[in-house]
Short mmCIF file of C-alpha atoms in Angstrom, two decimals:
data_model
loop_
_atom_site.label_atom_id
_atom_site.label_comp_id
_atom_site.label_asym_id
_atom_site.label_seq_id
_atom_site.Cartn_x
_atom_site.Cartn_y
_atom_site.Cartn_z
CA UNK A 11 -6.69 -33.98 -65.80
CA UNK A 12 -5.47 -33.97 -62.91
CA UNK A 13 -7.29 -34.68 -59.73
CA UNK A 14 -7.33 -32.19 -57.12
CA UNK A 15 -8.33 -33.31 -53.76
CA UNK A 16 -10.77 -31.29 -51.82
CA UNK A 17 -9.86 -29.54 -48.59
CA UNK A 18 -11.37 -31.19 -45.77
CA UNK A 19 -13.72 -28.90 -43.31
CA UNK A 20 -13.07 -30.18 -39.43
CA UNK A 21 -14.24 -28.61 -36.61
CA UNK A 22 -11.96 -26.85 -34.40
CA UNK A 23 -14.04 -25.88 -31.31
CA UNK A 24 -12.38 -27.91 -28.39
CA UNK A 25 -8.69 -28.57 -27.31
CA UNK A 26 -8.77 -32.25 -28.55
CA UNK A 27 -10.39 -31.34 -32.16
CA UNK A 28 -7.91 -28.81 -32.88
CA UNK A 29 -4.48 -30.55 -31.40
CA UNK A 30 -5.88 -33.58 -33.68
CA UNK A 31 -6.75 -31.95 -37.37
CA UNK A 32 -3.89 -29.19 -37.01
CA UNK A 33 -0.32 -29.75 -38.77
CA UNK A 34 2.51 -28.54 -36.47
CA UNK A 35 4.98 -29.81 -38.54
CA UNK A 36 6.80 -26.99 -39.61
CA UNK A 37 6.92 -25.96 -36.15
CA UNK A 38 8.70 -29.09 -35.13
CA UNK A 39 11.57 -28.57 -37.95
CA UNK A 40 11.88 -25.01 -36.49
CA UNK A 41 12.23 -26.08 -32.72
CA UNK A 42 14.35 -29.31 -33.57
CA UNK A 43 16.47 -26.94 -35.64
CA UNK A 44 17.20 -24.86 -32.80
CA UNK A 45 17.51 -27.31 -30.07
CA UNK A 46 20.14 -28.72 -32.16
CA UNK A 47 22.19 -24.95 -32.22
CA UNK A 48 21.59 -25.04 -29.05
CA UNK A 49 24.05 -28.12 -28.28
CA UNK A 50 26.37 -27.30 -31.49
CA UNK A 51 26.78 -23.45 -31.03
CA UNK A 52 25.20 -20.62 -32.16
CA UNK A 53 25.34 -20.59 -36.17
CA UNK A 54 27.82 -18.89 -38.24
CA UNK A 55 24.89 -16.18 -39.74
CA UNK A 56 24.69 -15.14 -36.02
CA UNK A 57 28.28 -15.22 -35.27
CA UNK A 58 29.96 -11.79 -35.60
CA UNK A 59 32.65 -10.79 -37.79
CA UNK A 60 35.29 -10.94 -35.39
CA UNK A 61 34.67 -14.26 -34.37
CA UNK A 62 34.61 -15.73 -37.96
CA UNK A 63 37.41 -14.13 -39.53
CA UNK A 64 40.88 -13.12 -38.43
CA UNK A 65 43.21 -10.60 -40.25
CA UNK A 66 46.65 -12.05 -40.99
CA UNK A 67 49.59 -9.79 -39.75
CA UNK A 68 51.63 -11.41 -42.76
CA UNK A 69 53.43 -9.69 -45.32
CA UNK A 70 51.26 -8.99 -48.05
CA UNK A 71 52.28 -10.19 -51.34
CA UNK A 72 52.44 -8.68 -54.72
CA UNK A 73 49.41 -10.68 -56.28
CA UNK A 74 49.27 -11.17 -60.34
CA UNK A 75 45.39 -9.57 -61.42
CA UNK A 76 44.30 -11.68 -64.27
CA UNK A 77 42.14 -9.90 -67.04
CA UNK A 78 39.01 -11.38 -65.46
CA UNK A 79 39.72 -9.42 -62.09
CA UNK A 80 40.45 -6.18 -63.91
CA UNK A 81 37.21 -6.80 -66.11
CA UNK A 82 35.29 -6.89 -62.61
CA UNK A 83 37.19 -3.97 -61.19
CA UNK A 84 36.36 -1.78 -63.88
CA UNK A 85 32.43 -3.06 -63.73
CA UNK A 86 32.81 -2.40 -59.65
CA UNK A 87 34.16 1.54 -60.43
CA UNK A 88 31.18 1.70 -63.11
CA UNK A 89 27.88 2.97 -62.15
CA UNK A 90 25.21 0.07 -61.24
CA UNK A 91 22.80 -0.65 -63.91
CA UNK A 92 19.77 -0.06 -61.79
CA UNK A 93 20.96 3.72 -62.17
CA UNK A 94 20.83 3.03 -66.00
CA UNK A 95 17.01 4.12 -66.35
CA UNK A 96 18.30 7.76 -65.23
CA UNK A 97 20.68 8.76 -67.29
CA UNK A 98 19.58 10.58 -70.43
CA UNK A 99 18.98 8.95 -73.71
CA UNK A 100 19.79 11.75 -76.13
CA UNK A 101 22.47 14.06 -77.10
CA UNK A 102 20.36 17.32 -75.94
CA UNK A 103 21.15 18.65 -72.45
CA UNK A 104 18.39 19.50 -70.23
CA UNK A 105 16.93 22.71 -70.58
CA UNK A 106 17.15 23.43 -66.59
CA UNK A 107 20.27 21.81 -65.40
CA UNK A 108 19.65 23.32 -61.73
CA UNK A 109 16.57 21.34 -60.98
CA UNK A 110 18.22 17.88 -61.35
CA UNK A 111 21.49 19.38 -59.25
CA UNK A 112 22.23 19.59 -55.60
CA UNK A 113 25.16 21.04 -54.15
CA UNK A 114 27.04 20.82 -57.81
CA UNK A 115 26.28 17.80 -57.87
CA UNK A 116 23.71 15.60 -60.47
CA UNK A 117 21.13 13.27 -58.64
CA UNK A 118 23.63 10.19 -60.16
CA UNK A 119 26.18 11.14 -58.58
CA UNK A 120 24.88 11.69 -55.57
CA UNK A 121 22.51 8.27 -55.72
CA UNK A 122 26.61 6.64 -56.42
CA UNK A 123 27.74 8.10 -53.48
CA UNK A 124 25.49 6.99 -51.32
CA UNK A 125 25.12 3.48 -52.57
CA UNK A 126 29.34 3.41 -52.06
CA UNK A 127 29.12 4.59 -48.39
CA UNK A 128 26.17 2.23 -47.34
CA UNK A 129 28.65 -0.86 -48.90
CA UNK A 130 31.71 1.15 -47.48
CA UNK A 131 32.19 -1.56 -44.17
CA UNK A 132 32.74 -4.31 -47.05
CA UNK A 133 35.86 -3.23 -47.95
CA UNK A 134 37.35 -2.03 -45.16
CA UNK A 135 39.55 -3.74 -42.68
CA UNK A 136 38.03 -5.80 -39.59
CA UNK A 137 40.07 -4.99 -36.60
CA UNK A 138 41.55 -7.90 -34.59
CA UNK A 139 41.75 -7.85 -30.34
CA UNK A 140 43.22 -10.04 -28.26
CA UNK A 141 41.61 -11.93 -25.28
CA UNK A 142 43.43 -9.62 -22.95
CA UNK A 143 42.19 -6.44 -24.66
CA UNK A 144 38.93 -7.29 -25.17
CA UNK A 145 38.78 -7.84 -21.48
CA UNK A 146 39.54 -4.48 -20.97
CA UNK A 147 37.51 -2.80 -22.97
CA UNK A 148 34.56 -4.85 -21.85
CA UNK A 149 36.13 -3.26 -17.77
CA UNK A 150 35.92 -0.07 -19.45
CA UNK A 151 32.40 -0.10 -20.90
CA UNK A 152 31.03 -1.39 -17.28
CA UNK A 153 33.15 0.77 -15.22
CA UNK A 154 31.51 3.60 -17.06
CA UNK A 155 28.02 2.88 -16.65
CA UNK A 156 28.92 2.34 -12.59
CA UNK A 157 27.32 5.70 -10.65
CA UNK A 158 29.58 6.02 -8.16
CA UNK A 159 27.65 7.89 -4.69
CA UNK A 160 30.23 8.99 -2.86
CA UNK A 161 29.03 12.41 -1.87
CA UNK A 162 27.14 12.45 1.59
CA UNK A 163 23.75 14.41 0.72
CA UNK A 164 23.03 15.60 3.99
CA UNK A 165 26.06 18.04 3.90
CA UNK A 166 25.49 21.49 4.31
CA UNK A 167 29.11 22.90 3.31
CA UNK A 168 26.98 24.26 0.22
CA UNK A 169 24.95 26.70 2.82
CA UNK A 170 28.09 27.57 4.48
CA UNK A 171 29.98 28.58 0.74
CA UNK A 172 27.75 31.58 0.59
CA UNK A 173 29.45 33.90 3.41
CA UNK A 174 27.58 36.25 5.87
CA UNK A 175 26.53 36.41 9.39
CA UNK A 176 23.76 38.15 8.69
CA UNK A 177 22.58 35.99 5.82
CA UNK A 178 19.90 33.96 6.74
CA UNK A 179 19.89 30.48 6.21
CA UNK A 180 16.45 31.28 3.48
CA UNK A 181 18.45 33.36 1.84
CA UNK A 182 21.82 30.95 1.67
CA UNK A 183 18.95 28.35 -0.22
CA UNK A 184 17.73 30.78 -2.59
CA UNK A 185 21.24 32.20 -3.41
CA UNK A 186 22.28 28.10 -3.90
CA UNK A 187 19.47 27.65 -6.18
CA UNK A 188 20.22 29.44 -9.26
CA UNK A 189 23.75 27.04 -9.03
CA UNK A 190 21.52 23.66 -8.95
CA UNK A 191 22.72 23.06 -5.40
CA UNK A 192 19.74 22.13 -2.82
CA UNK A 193 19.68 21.35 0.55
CA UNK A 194 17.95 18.01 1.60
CA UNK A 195 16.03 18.09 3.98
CA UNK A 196 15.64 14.83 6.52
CA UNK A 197 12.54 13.31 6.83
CA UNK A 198 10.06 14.73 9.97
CA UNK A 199 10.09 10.60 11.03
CA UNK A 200 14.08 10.52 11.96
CA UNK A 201 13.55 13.99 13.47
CA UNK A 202 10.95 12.55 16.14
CA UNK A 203 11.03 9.97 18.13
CA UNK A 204 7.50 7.40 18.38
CA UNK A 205 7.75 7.64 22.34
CA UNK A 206 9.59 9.41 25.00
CA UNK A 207 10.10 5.62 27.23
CA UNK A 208 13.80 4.57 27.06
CA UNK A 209 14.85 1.76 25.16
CA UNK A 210 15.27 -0.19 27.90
CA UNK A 211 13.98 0.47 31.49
CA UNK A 212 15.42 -0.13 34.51
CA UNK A 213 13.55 -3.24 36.10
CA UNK A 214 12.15 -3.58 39.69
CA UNK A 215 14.84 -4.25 42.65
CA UNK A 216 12.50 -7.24 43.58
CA UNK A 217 13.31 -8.99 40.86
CA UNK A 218 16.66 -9.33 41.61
CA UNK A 219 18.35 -13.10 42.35
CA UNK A 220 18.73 -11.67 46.31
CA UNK A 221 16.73 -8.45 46.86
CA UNK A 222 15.98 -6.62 49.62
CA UNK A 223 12.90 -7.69 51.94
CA UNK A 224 10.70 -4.53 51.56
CA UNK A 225 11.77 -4.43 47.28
CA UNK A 226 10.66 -7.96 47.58
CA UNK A 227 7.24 -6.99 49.36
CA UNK A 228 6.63 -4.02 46.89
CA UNK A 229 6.67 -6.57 44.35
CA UNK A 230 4.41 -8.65 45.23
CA UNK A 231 1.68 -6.17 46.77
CA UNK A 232 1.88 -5.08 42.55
CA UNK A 233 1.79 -8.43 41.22
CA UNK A 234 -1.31 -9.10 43.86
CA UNK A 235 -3.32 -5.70 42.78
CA UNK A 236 -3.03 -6.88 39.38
CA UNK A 237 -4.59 -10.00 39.74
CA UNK A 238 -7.32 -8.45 42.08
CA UNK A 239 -7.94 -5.93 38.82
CA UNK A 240 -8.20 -9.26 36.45
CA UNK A 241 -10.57 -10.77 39.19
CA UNK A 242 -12.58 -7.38 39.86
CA UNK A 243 -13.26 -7.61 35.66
CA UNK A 244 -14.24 -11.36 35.39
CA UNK A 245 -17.43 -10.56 38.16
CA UNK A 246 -18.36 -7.91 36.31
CA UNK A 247 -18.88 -9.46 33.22
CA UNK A 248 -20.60 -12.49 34.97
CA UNK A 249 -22.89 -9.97 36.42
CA UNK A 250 -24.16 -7.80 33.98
CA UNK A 251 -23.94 -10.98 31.05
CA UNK A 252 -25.43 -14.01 33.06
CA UNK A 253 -26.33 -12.46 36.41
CA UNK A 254 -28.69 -10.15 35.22
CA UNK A 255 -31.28 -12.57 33.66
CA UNK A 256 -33.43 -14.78 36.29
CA UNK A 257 -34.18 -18.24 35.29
CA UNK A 258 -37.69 -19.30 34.30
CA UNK A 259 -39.54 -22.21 32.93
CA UNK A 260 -41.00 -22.52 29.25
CA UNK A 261 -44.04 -22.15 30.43
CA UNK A 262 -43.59 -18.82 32.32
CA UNK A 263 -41.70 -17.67 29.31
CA UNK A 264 -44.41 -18.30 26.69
CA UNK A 265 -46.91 -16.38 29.32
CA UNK A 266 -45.04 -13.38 29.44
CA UNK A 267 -43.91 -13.38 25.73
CA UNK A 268 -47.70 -12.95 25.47
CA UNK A 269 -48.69 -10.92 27.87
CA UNK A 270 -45.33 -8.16 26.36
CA UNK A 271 -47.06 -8.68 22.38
CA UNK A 272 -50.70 -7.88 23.86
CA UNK A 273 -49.42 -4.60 25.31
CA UNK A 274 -51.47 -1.70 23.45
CA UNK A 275 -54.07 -3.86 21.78
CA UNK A 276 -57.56 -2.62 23.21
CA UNK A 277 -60.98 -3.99 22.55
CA UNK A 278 -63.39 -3.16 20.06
CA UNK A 279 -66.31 -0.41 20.99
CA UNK A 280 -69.81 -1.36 20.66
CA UNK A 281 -70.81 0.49 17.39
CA UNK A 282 -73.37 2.80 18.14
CA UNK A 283 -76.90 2.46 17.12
CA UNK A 284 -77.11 5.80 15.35
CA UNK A 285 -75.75 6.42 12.08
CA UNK A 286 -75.34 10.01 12.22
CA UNK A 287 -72.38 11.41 11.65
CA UNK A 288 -70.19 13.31 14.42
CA UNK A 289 -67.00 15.28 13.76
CA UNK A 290 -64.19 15.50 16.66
CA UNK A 291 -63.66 19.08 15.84
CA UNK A 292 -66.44 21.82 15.62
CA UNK A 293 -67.42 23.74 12.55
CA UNK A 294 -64.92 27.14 11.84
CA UNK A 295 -66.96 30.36 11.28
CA UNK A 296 -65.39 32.82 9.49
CA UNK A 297 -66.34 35.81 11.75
CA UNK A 298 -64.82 39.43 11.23
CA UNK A 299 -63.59 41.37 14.27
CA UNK A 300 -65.50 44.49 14.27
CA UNK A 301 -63.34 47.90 15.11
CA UNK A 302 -63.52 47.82 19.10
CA UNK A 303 -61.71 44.67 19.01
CA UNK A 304 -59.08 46.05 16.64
CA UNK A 305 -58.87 48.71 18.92
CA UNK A 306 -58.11 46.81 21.83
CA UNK A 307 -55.84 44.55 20.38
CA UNK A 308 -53.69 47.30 19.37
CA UNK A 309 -53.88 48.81 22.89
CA UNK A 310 -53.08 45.58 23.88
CA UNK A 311 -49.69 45.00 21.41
CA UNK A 312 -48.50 48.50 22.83
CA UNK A 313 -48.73 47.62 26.37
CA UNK A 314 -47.18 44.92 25.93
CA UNK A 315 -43.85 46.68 23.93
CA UNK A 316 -43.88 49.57 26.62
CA UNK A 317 -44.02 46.24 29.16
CA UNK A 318 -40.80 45.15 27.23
CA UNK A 319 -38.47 48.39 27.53
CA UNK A 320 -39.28 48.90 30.88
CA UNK A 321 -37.87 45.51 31.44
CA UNK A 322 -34.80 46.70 29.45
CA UNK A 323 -34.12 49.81 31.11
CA UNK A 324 -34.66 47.57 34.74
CA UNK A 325 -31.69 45.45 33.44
CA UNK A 326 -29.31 47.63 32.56
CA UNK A 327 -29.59 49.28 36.05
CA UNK A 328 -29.02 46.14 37.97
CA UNK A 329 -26.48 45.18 35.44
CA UNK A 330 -24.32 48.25 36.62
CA UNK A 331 -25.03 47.54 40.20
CA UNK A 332 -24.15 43.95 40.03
CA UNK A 333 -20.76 44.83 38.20
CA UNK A 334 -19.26 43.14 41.55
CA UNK A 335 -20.80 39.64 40.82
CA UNK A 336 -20.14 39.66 37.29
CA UNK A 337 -16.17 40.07 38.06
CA UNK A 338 -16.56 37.06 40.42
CA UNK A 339 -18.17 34.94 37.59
CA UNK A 340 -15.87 35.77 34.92
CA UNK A 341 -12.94 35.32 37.77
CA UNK A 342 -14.37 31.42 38.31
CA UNK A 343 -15.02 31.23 34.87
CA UNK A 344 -11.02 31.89 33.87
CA UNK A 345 -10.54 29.40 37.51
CA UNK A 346 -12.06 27.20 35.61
CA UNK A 347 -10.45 27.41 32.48
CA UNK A 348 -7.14 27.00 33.84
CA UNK A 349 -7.70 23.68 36.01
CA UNK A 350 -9.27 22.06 32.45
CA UNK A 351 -5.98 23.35 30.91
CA UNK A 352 -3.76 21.53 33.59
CA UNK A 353 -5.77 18.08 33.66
CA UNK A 354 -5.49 18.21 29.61
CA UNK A 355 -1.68 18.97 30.23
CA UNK A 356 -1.66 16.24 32.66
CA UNK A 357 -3.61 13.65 30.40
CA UNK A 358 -0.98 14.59 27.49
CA UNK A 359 1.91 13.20 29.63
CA UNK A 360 0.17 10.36 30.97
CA UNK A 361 -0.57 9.54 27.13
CA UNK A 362 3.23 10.15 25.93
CA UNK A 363 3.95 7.17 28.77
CA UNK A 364 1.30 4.93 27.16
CA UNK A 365 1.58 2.93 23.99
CA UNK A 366 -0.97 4.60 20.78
CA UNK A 367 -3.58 2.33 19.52
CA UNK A 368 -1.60 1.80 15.89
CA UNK A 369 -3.79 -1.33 14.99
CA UNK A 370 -7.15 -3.20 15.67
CA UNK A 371 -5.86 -4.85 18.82
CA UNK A 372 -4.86 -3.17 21.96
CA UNK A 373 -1.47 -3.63 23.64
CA UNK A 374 -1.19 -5.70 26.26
CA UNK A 375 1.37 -5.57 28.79
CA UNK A 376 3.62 -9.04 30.01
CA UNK A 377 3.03 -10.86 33.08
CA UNK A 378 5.19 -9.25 35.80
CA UNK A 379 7.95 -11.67 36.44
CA UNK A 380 9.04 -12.40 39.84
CA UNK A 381 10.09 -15.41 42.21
CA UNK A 382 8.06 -16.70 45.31
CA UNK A 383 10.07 -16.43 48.40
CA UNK A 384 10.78 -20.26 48.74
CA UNK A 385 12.16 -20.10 45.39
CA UNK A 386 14.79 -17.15 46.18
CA UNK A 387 18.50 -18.93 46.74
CA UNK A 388 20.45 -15.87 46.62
CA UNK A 389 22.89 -17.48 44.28
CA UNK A 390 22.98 -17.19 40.28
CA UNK A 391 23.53 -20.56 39.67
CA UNK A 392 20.76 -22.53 41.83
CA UNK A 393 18.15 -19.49 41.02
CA UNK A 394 14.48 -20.03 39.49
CA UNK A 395 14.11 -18.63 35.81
CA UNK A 396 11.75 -16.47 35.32
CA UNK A 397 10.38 -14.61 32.05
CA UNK A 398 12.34 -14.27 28.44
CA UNK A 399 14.52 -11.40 27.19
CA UNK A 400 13.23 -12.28 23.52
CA UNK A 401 9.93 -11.67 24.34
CA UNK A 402 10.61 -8.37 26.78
CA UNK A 403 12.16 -7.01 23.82
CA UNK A 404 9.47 -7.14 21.64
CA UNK A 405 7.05 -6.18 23.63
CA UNK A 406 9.06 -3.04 24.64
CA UNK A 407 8.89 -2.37 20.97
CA UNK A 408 5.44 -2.60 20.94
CA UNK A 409 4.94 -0.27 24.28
CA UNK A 410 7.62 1.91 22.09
CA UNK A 411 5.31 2.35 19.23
CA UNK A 412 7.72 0.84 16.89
CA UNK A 413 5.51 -2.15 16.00
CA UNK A 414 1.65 -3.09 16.40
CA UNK A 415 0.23 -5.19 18.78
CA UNK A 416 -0.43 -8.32 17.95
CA UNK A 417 -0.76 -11.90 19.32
CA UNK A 418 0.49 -15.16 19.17
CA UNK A 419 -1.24 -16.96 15.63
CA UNK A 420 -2.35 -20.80 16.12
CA UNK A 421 -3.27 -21.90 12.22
CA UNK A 422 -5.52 -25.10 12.54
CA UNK A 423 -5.66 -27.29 9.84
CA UNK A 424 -8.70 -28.66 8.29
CA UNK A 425 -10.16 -31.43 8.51
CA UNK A 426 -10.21 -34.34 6.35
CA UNK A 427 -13.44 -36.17 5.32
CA UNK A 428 -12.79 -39.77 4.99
CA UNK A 429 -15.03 -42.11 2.80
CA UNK A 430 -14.99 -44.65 0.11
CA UNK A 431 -15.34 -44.61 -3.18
CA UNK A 432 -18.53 -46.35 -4.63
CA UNK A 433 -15.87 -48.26 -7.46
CA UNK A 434 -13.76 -48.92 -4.26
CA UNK A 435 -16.35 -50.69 -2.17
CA UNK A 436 -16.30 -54.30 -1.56
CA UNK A 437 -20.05 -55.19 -2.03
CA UNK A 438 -19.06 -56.27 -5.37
CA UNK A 439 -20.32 -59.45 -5.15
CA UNK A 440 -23.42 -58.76 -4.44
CA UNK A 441 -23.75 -55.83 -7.44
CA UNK A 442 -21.10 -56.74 -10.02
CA UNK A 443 -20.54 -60.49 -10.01
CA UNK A 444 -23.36 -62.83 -11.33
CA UNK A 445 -25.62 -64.35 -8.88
CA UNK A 446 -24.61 -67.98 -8.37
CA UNK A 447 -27.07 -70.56 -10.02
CA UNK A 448 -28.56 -72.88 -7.67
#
């Protein structure tokens, strides 16, 4: 009998149980297998047909067929025994012939014919290129599946095919349509421009290498307001941030913390001695009006509407005599009107000039450049430097609207914590090693 050892159960839960009980064998053979076609070649089952065989160009000889080859001719011409199973095993024909027939022809022959033309590539002959031709098929193939875009597609010779002065050019499109010719269209964005500055602006004559004396002056009277704004801005934060708070001592400040939370709170009333209870508002009595009031109130609610069209009919007569002050209101009114329109026209150009808020940050203009009067030489060569055409650039792009604001990135690193390692330290002496016998 023969022993049959049980299969062992393992557990596969973690990474190291299953690497450990699972055979990979097989998939070792595989990968060596193909690691080593790699470095050889590609195998000959892989290989195509022209690259294993080669037709020879000879002469063909006549060859002598011995009876074995004829034998296997004849069996090759024969119908495969497979087919054997439906062919019919007695002398009587079918009773309805038509059923088993399609297109005059029986279901063998038809099963034959297509088992031939499936196994038709065998015996036909493989066609032989050269290096050179196969070269230029392969040009062929790629040249082919190029897309060659050679046609501009913003012309609009296509509009001008359909003739007409009087056609319109939504007409011309709609006529081009039905022959699956359209008319791009550009984008809105290359139509418009993102500001109406110039791409580059002409700069200040006092910032020439030997300007005149009052371009010079101009200069600096700007460069001085400027700083005078920056200044103006820094005292007004330090006086409503810091300026507005007085200093005081902890003491004063717990007193008046106290003092502002006891605001409201009021001392408790003696409680009365009597128990009786009292009610803020008095009793409501439900008391009918009797019919003189009714009377009177109705007199009254008629007065009162005769009161109102009076009042009317007052109105519209001082409306038509004070048609004279109603013009002039409705003239100061339109006045009016007009002066908002041109300070919103006005604000619209002084907006084109200005740079849009496109991001989070605002734009911020450069430092004016210019040269202290000790430092003009008149002369290109021994003159003071002053500013970078890198940096005007981009910010004119930014004042331009072509790109967002932004400002100049300083990435800290982090810090490193330094310490030692408790199996690192060297107290080991004292916690490791053996005290030393005395």
């Amino acid at each position: 009998m023969v022993h049959v050892q049980k299969k062992k159960r393992v557990s596969k839960k973690s990474k190291l149980s299953w690497r450990k009980h699972v055979d990979i064998t097989d998939l070792e053979h595989y990968l060596e297998d193909k690691w080593l076609q790699e470095r050889l070649g590609t195998p000959a089952t892989e290989k195509s047909n022209e690259e294993l065989f080669l037709v020879d160009a000879t002469p063909e000889t006549k060859k002598v067929v011995t009876s074995k080859q004829k034998r296997r001719l004849l069996l090759r011409e024969k119908a495969p025994k497979c087919f054997s199973i439906l062919q019919p095993h007695s002398a009587v024909p079918a009773p309805m012939t038509k059923k088993n027939q399609k297109n005059g022809k029986t279901t063998l022959e038809s099963l034959i014919e297509k088992k031939l033309k499936k196994h038709a590539h065998k015996f036909q002959k493989i066609p032989t290129y050269s290096r050179g031709k196969v070269r230029r098929l392969s040009k062929l193939k790629s040249e082919q599946r190029k897309v060659s875009f050679n046609s501009n597609v913003w012309n609009c010779e296509a509009l001008n095919q359909v003739e007409g002065e009087w056609i319109k050019d939504d007409t011309k499109e709609h006529t081009l349509h039905g022959t699956s010719q359209y008319r791009k269209s550009a984008p809105q964005s290359i139509l418009t421009r993102p500001s109406i500055l110039p791409s580059i602006e002409i700069p200040h004559p006092g910032t020439s290498y030997n300007p005149d004396f009052k371009d010079h002056q101009k200069l600096l009277e700007e460069v001085a307001k400027r700083e005078e704004k920056i200044m103006k801005d820094e005292r007004h934060l330090e006086r409503v941030t810091t300026g507005m708070f007085s200093k005081v001592t902890e003491s004063e400040r717990d007193n008046n913390w106290l003092v502002e939370m006891s605001q409201g709170l009021q001392k408790e009333e003696a409680e009365n001695s009597d128990n009786e209870y009292k009610s803020i508002n008095p009793p409501v009595k439900n008391k009918k009006k009797d019919l003189k009031q009714r009377r009177k109130q109705r007199e009254h609610s008629k007065l009162l509407s005769a009161i109102q069209m009076a009042k009317k009919a007052k109105k519209k007569i001082t409306d038509i005599h004070n048609l004279r002050n109603m013009m002039q209101e409705i003239k100061k009114q339109t006045d009016k009107a007009e002066i908002l329109k041109s300070k919103r026209l006005k604000k619209k150009e002084y907006t084109q000039l200005e740079p849009k808020r496109l991001a989070r940050r605002k734009f911020e203009s450069e430092e004016i450049e210019f040269n202290a009067p000790r430092d003009i030489s008149g002369n290109l060569r021994t003159v003071k430097k002053e500013g970078s055409i890198l940096l005007d650039r981009f910010k004119s792009f930014e004042r331009r609207n072509i790109l967002r604001p932004s400002s100049k990135s300083n990435s800290k690193k982090g810090k490193f914590k330094k310490f030692t390692k408790s199996d690192h330290k060297d107290d080991w002496k004292t916690t490791v090693a053996r005290p030393s016998l005395s």
